[in-house]
Amino acid sequence: MAIRKIRTEEDAILRKKSRIVENFDEKLWDLLDDMKETMYQAEGVGLAAVQVGILRRVVVIDVGDGLIELVNPEIVERSEEVQHETEGCLSLPGKFGVTERPKSVIVKAQNREGKWCLYKGEGLKARCFCHEIDHLDGILYTSHVIGELESN
Ligand code: NI
């Protein structure tokens, strides 16, 4: 495993759309392992492959209850009820803002073997699913910020 470099805001790759994963091979598993290590080292709760410069639809998440690996994830259900909480991103260090997100979501994704699974997220996990899946379409959380983006 290796720590990969996290791309930051000025890098145009963050605005690009990631491609579907078709091969569930060692190259994917290495990417997932490196993303996990990179996320933990940076003390983040989620990381999308584009953030380490790979335009593939791959995400890792750990909000404190264990690692989730999402390949080709899609949000299949979102609650009408919303939450307004503070959000940040490893690619925009030192910035944060309050976003509007659904309170809960259901995500469909493949695991590293290619098997489809469903995941339910509420609160922080729902925000995290939305945030990371947005990254795969080149969307940053700043487009969901209500009010001002702040710096610390
Ligand atoms: Ni992010």
PDB file of C-alpha atoms and ligand atoms in Angstrom:
ATOM      1  CA  MET A   1       0.000   0.000   0.000  1.00  0.00           C
ATOM      2  CA  ALA A   2       1.043   3.563  -0.555  1.00  0.00           C
ATOM      3  CA  ILE A   3      -0.087   7.051   0.328  1.00  0.00           C
ATOM      4  CA  ARG A   4      -1.140   8.918  -2.805  1.00  0.00           C
ATOM      5  CA  LYS A   5      -1.032  12.670  -3.301  1.00  0.00           C
ATOM      6  CA  ILE A   6      -4.368  14.398  -2.711  1.00  0.00           C
ATOM      7  CA  ARG A   7      -5.244  16.843  -5.490  1.00  0.00           C
ATOM      8  CA  THR A   8      -6.416  20.266  -4.392  1.00  0.00           C
ATOM      9  CA  GLU A   9      -8.946  22.793  -5.649  1.00  0.00           C
ATOM     10  CA  GLU A  10      -6.820  24.394  -8.382  1.00  0.00           C
ATOM     11  CA  ASP A  11      -6.345  21.020 -10.099  1.00  0.00           C
ATOM     12  CA  ALA A  12      -8.757  20.866 -13.064  1.00  0.00           C
ATOM     13  CA  ILE A  13      -9.131  17.084 -12.695  1.00  0.00           C
ATOM     14  CA  LEU A  14     -11.489  17.656  -9.739  1.00  0.00           C
ATOM     15  CA  ARG A  15     -14.089  19.090 -12.148  1.00  0.00           C
ATOM     16  CA  LYS A  16     -14.008  16.094 -14.476  1.00  0.00           C
ATOM     17  CA  LYS A  17     -16.438  13.195 -14.632  1.00  0.00           C
ATOM     18  CA  SER A  18     -15.101   9.799 -13.579  1.00  0.00           C
ATOM     19  CA  ARG A  19     -15.584   6.675 -15.691  1.00  0.00           C
ATOM     20  CA  ILE A  20     -17.386   3.453 -14.806  1.00  0.00           C
ATOM     21  CA  VAL A  21     -15.194   0.639 -13.430  1.00  0.00           C
ATOM     22  CA  GLU A  22     -15.440  -2.495 -15.537  1.00  0.00           C
ATOM     23  CA  ASN A  23     -12.505  -4.573 -14.328  1.00  0.00           C
ATOM     24  CA  PHE A  24     -12.513  -5.867 -10.770  1.00  0.00           C
ATOM     25  CA  ASP A  25      -8.860  -6.748 -10.785  1.00  0.00           C
ATOM     26  CA  GLU A  26      -5.692  -6.215  -8.784  1.00  0.00           C
ATOM     27  CA  LYS A  27      -5.291  -2.711 -10.167  1.00  0.00           C
ATOM     28  CA  LEU A  28      -8.650  -1.770  -8.603  1.00  0.00           C
ATOM     29  CA  TRP A  29      -7.774  -3.486  -5.325  1.00  0.00           C
ATOM     30  CA  ASP A  30      -4.445  -1.622  -5.144  1.00  0.00           C
ATOM     31  CA  LEU A  31      -6.280   1.645  -5.785  1.00  0.00           C
ATOM     32  CA  LEU A  32      -8.814   0.884  -3.021  1.00  0.00           C
ATOM     33  CA  ASP A  33      -6.034  -0.068  -0.580  1.00  0.00           C
ATOM     34  CA  ASP A  34      -4.076   3.100  -1.362  1.00  0.00           C
ATOM     35  CA  MET A  35      -7.196   5.269  -1.083  1.00  0.00           C
ATOM     36  CA  LYS A  36      -7.987   3.761   2.324  1.00  0.00           C
ATOM     37  CA  GLU A  37      -4.454   4.438   3.565  1.00  0.00           C
ATOM     38  CA  THR A  38      -4.463   7.959   2.107  1.00  0.00           C
ATOM     39  CA  MET A  39      -7.849   8.784   3.693  1.00  0.00           C
ATOM     40  CA  TYR A  40      -6.821   7.522   7.153  1.00  0.00           C
ATOM     41  CA  GLN A  41      -3.480   9.311   7.000  1.00  0.00           C
ATOM     42  CA  ALA A  42      -5.241  12.580   6.111  1.00  0.00           C
ATOM     43  CA  GLU A  43      -7.847  11.946   8.854  1.00  0.00           C
ATOM     44  CA  GLY A  44     -10.700  12.235   6.392  1.00  0.00           C
ATOM     45  CA  VAL A  45     -14.027  10.401   6.491  1.00  0.00           C
ATOM     46  CA  GLY A  46     -14.237   9.859   2.738  1.00  0.00           C
ATOM     47  CA  LEU A  47     -12.157   9.963  -0.420  1.00  0.00           C
ATOM     48  CA  ALA A  48     -12.998   9.646  -4.122  1.00  0.00           C
ATOM     49  CA  ALA A  49     -10.496   8.270  -6.664  1.00  0.00           C
ATOM     50  CA  VAL A  50     -10.463  11.550  -8.600  1.00  0.00           C
ATOM     51  CA  GLN A  51      -8.935  13.178  -5.510  1.00  0.00           C
ATOM     52  CA  VAL A  52      -5.841  11.037  -6.030  1.00  0.00           C
ATOM     53  CA  GLY A  53      -5.896  11.725  -9.778  1.00  0.00           C
ATOM     54  CA  ILE A  54      -7.745   8.612 -10.971  1.00  0.00           C
ATOM     55  CA  LEU A  55     -10.917   9.251 -12.998  1.00  0.00           C
ATOM     56  CA  ARG A  56     -12.728   6.091 -11.975  1.00  0.00           C
ATOM     57  CA  ARG A  57     -15.988   5.738 -10.051  1.00  0.00           C
ATOM     58  CA  VAL A  58     -14.418   4.535  -6.796  1.00  0.00           C
ATOM     59  CA  VAL A  59     -15.002   5.848  -3.248  1.00  0.00           C
ATOM     60  CA  VAL A  60     -13.886   4.903   0.262  1.00  0.00           C
ATOM     61  CA  ILE A  61     -15.763   6.046   3.373  1.00  0.00           C
ATOM     62  CA  ASP A  62     -15.289   5.563   7.104  1.00  0.00           C
ATOM     63  CA  VAL A  63     -17.375   7.733   9.405  1.00  0.00           C
ATOM     64  CA  GLY A  64     -16.162   5.794  12.435  1.00  0.00           C
ATOM     65  CA  ASP A  65     -18.111   2.554  12.054  1.00  0.00           C
ATOM     66  CA  GLY A  66     -15.825   0.766   9.611  1.00  0.00           C
ATOM     67  CA  LEU A  67     -14.541   1.053   6.069  1.00  0.00           C
ATOM     68  CA  ILE A  68     -16.966   1.028   3.138  1.00  0.00           C
ATOM     69  CA  GLU A  69     -15.651   0.570  -0.414  1.00  0.00           C
ATOM     70  CA  LEU A  70     -18.001   1.784  -3.144  1.00  0.00           C
ATOM     71  CA  VAL A  71     -17.434   1.007  -6.813  1.00  0.00           C
ATOM     72  CA  ASN A  72     -19.797   2.580  -9.371  1.00  0.00           C
ATOM     73  CA  PRO A  73     -22.018   3.987  -6.584  1.00  0.00           C
ATOM     74  CA  GLU A  74     -25.390   5.587  -7.240  1.00  0.00           C
ATOM     75  CA  ILE A  75     -27.862   7.227  -4.887  1.00  0.00           C
ATOM     76  CA  VAL A  76     -31.106   5.311  -5.398  1.00  0.00           C
ATOM     77  CA  GLU A  77     -33.188   7.030  -2.731  1.00  0.00           C
ATOM     78  CA  ARG A  78     -32.920  10.315  -0.870  1.00  0.00           C
ATOM     79  CA  SER A  79     -35.134  11.552   1.957  1.00  0.00           C
ATOM     80  CA  GLU A  80     -37.180  14.677   1.416  1.00  0.00           C
ATOM     81  CA  GLU A  81     -36.107  15.790   4.854  1.00  0.00           C
ATOM     82  CA  VAL A  82     -32.837  17.709   4.678  1.00  0.00           C
ATOM     83  CA  GLN A  83     -29.958  18.467   7.050  1.00  0.00           C
ATOM     84  CA  HIS A  84     -27.847  21.588   7.340  1.00  0.00           C
ATOM     85  CA  GLU A  85     -24.413  20.733   8.729  1.00  0.00           C
ATOM     86  CA  THR A  86     -20.810  21.852   8.336  1.00  0.00           C
ATOM     87  CA  GLU A  87     -18.871  20.136   5.569  1.00  0.00           C
ATOM     88  CA  GLY A  88     -15.287  20.216   4.388  1.00  0.00           C
ATOM     89  CA  CYS A  89     -13.148  18.371   1.846  1.00  0.00           C
ATOM     90  CA  LEU A  90      -9.558  17.057   1.826  1.00  0.00           C
ATOM     91  CA  SER A  91      -9.150  18.755  -1.566  1.00  0.00           C
ATOM     92  CA  LEU A  92     -10.088  22.173  -0.119  1.00  0.00           C
ATOM     93  CA  PRO A  93      -7.950  22.305   3.015  1.00  0.00           C
ATOM     94  CA  GLY A  94      -8.782  24.992   5.569  1.00  0.00           C
ATOM     95  CA  LYS A  95     -12.243  25.678   4.170  1.00  0.00           C
ATOM     96  CA  PHE A  96     -15.663  24.700   5.408  1.00  0.00           C
ATOM     97  CA  GLY A  97     -19.287  25.590   4.934  1.00  0.00           C
ATOM     98  CA  VAL A  98     -22.797  24.581   5.883  1.00  0.00           C
ATOM     99  CA  THR A  99     -24.432  22.487   3.174  1.00  0.00           C
ATOM    100  CA  GLU A 100     -27.937  21.316   2.479  1.00  0.00           C
ATOM    101  CA  ARG A 101     -28.105  17.530   2.052  1.00  0.00           C
ATOM    102  CA  PRO A 102     -30.793  14.878   2.401  1.00  0.00           C
ATOM    103  CA  LYS A 103     -31.054  13.573   5.964  1.00  0.00           C
ATOM    104  CA  SER A 104     -30.813   9.989   4.728  1.00  0.00           C
ATOM    105  CA  VAL A 105     -29.944   8.224   1.489  1.00  0.00           C
ATOM    106  CA  ILE A 106     -29.763   4.723   0.097  1.00  0.00           C
ATOM    107  CA  VAL A 107     -26.791   3.946  -2.111  1.00  0.00           C
ATOM    108  CA  LYS A 108     -26.343   1.078  -4.537  1.00  0.00           C
ATOM    109  CA  ALA A 109     -22.735   0.158  -5.297  1.00  0.00           C
ATOM    110  CA  GLN A 110     -20.487  -2.707  -6.261  1.00  0.00           C
ATOM    111  CA  ASN A 111     -17.861  -4.020  -3.876  1.00  0.00           C
ATOM    112  CA  ARG A 112     -14.257  -4.850  -4.871  1.00  0.00           C
ATOM    113  CA  GLU A 113     -15.425  -8.222  -6.204  1.00  0.00           C
ATOM    114  CA  GLY A 114     -18.118  -6.623  -8.392  1.00  0.00           C
ATOM    115  CA  LYS A 115     -21.073  -7.689  -6.233  1.00  0.00           C
ATOM    116  CA  TRP A 116     -23.910  -5.145  -5.932  1.00  0.00           C
ATOM    117  CA  CYS A 117     -24.819  -4.086  -2.360  1.00  0.00           C
ATOM    118  CA  LEU A 118     -27.150  -1.520  -0.779  1.00  0.00           C
ATOM    119  CA  TYR A 119     -26.057   0.907   1.927  1.00  0.00           C
ATOM    120  CA  LYS A 120     -28.181   3.165   4.078  1.00  0.00           C
ATOM    121  CA  GLY A 121     -26.726   6.369   5.424  1.00  0.00           C
ATOM    122  CA  GLU A 122     -28.157   8.840   7.896  1.00  0.00           C
ATOM    123  CA  GLY A 123     -26.701  12.072   9.224  1.00  0.00           C
ATOM    124  CA  LEU A 124     -22.939  12.249   8.675  1.00  0.00           C
ATOM    125  CA  LYS A 125     -22.903   9.063   6.595  1.00  0.00           C
ATOM    126  CA  ALA A 126     -25.613  10.437   4.277  1.00  0.00           C
ATOM    127  CA  ARG A 127     -23.625  13.654   3.829  1.00  0.00           C
ATOM    128  CA  CYS A 128     -20.533  11.653   3.135  1.00  0.00           C
ATOM    129  CA  PHE A 129     -22.219   9.440   0.510  1.00  0.00           C
ATOM    130  CA  CYS A 130     -23.592  12.533  -1.266  1.00  0.00           C
ATOM    131  CA  HIS A 131     -20.272  14.400  -1.072  1.00  0.00           C
ATOM    132  CA  GLU A 132     -18.139  11.542  -2.411  1.00  0.00           C
ATOM    133  CA  ILE A 133     -20.560  10.514  -5.162  1.00  0.00           C
ATOM    134  CA  ASP A 134     -20.685  14.162  -6.289  1.00  0.00           C
ATOM    135  CA  HIS A 135     -16.882  14.047  -6.675  1.00  0.00           C
ATOM    136  CA  LEU A 136     -17.363  11.330  -9.327  1.00  0.00           C
ATOM    137  CA  ASP A 137     -19.306  13.838 -11.414  1.00  0.00           C
ATOM    138  CA  GLY A 138     -16.813  16.654 -10.897  1.00  0.00           C
ATOM    139  CA  ILE A 139     -18.995  18.426  -8.334  1.00  0.00           C
ATOM    140  CA  LEU A 140     -17.503  19.938  -5.170  1.00  0.00           C
ATOM    141  CA  TYR A 141     -19.429  20.468  -1.924  1.00  0.00           C
ATOM    142  CA  THR A 142     -19.088  24.217  -2.406  1.00  0.00           C
ATOM    143  CA  SER A 143     -22.017  24.048  -4.843  1.00  0.00           C
ATOM    144  CA  HIS A 144     -24.232  22.850  -1.956  1.00  0.00           C
ATOM    145  CA  VAL A 145     -23.079  25.450   0.548  1.00  0.00           C
ATOM    146  CA  ILE A 146     -25.807  27.696   1.870  1.00  0.00           C
ATOM    147  CA  GLY A 147     -24.484  31.051   2.998  1.00  0.00           C
ATOM    148  CA  GLU A 148     -20.769  31.753   3.035  1.00  0.00           C
ATOM    149  CA  LEU A 149     -17.830  29.432   2.498  1.00  0.00           C
ATOM    150  CA  GLU A 150     -15.513  29.999   5.451  1.00  0.00           C
ATOM    151  CA  SER A 151     -11.791  29.619   6.045  1.00  0.00           C
ATOM    152  CA  ASN A 152      -9.909  28.784   9.220  1.00  0.00           C
TER     153      ASN A 152
HETATM  154 NI    NI B   1     -14.305  15.914  -0.877  1.00  0.00          NI
END
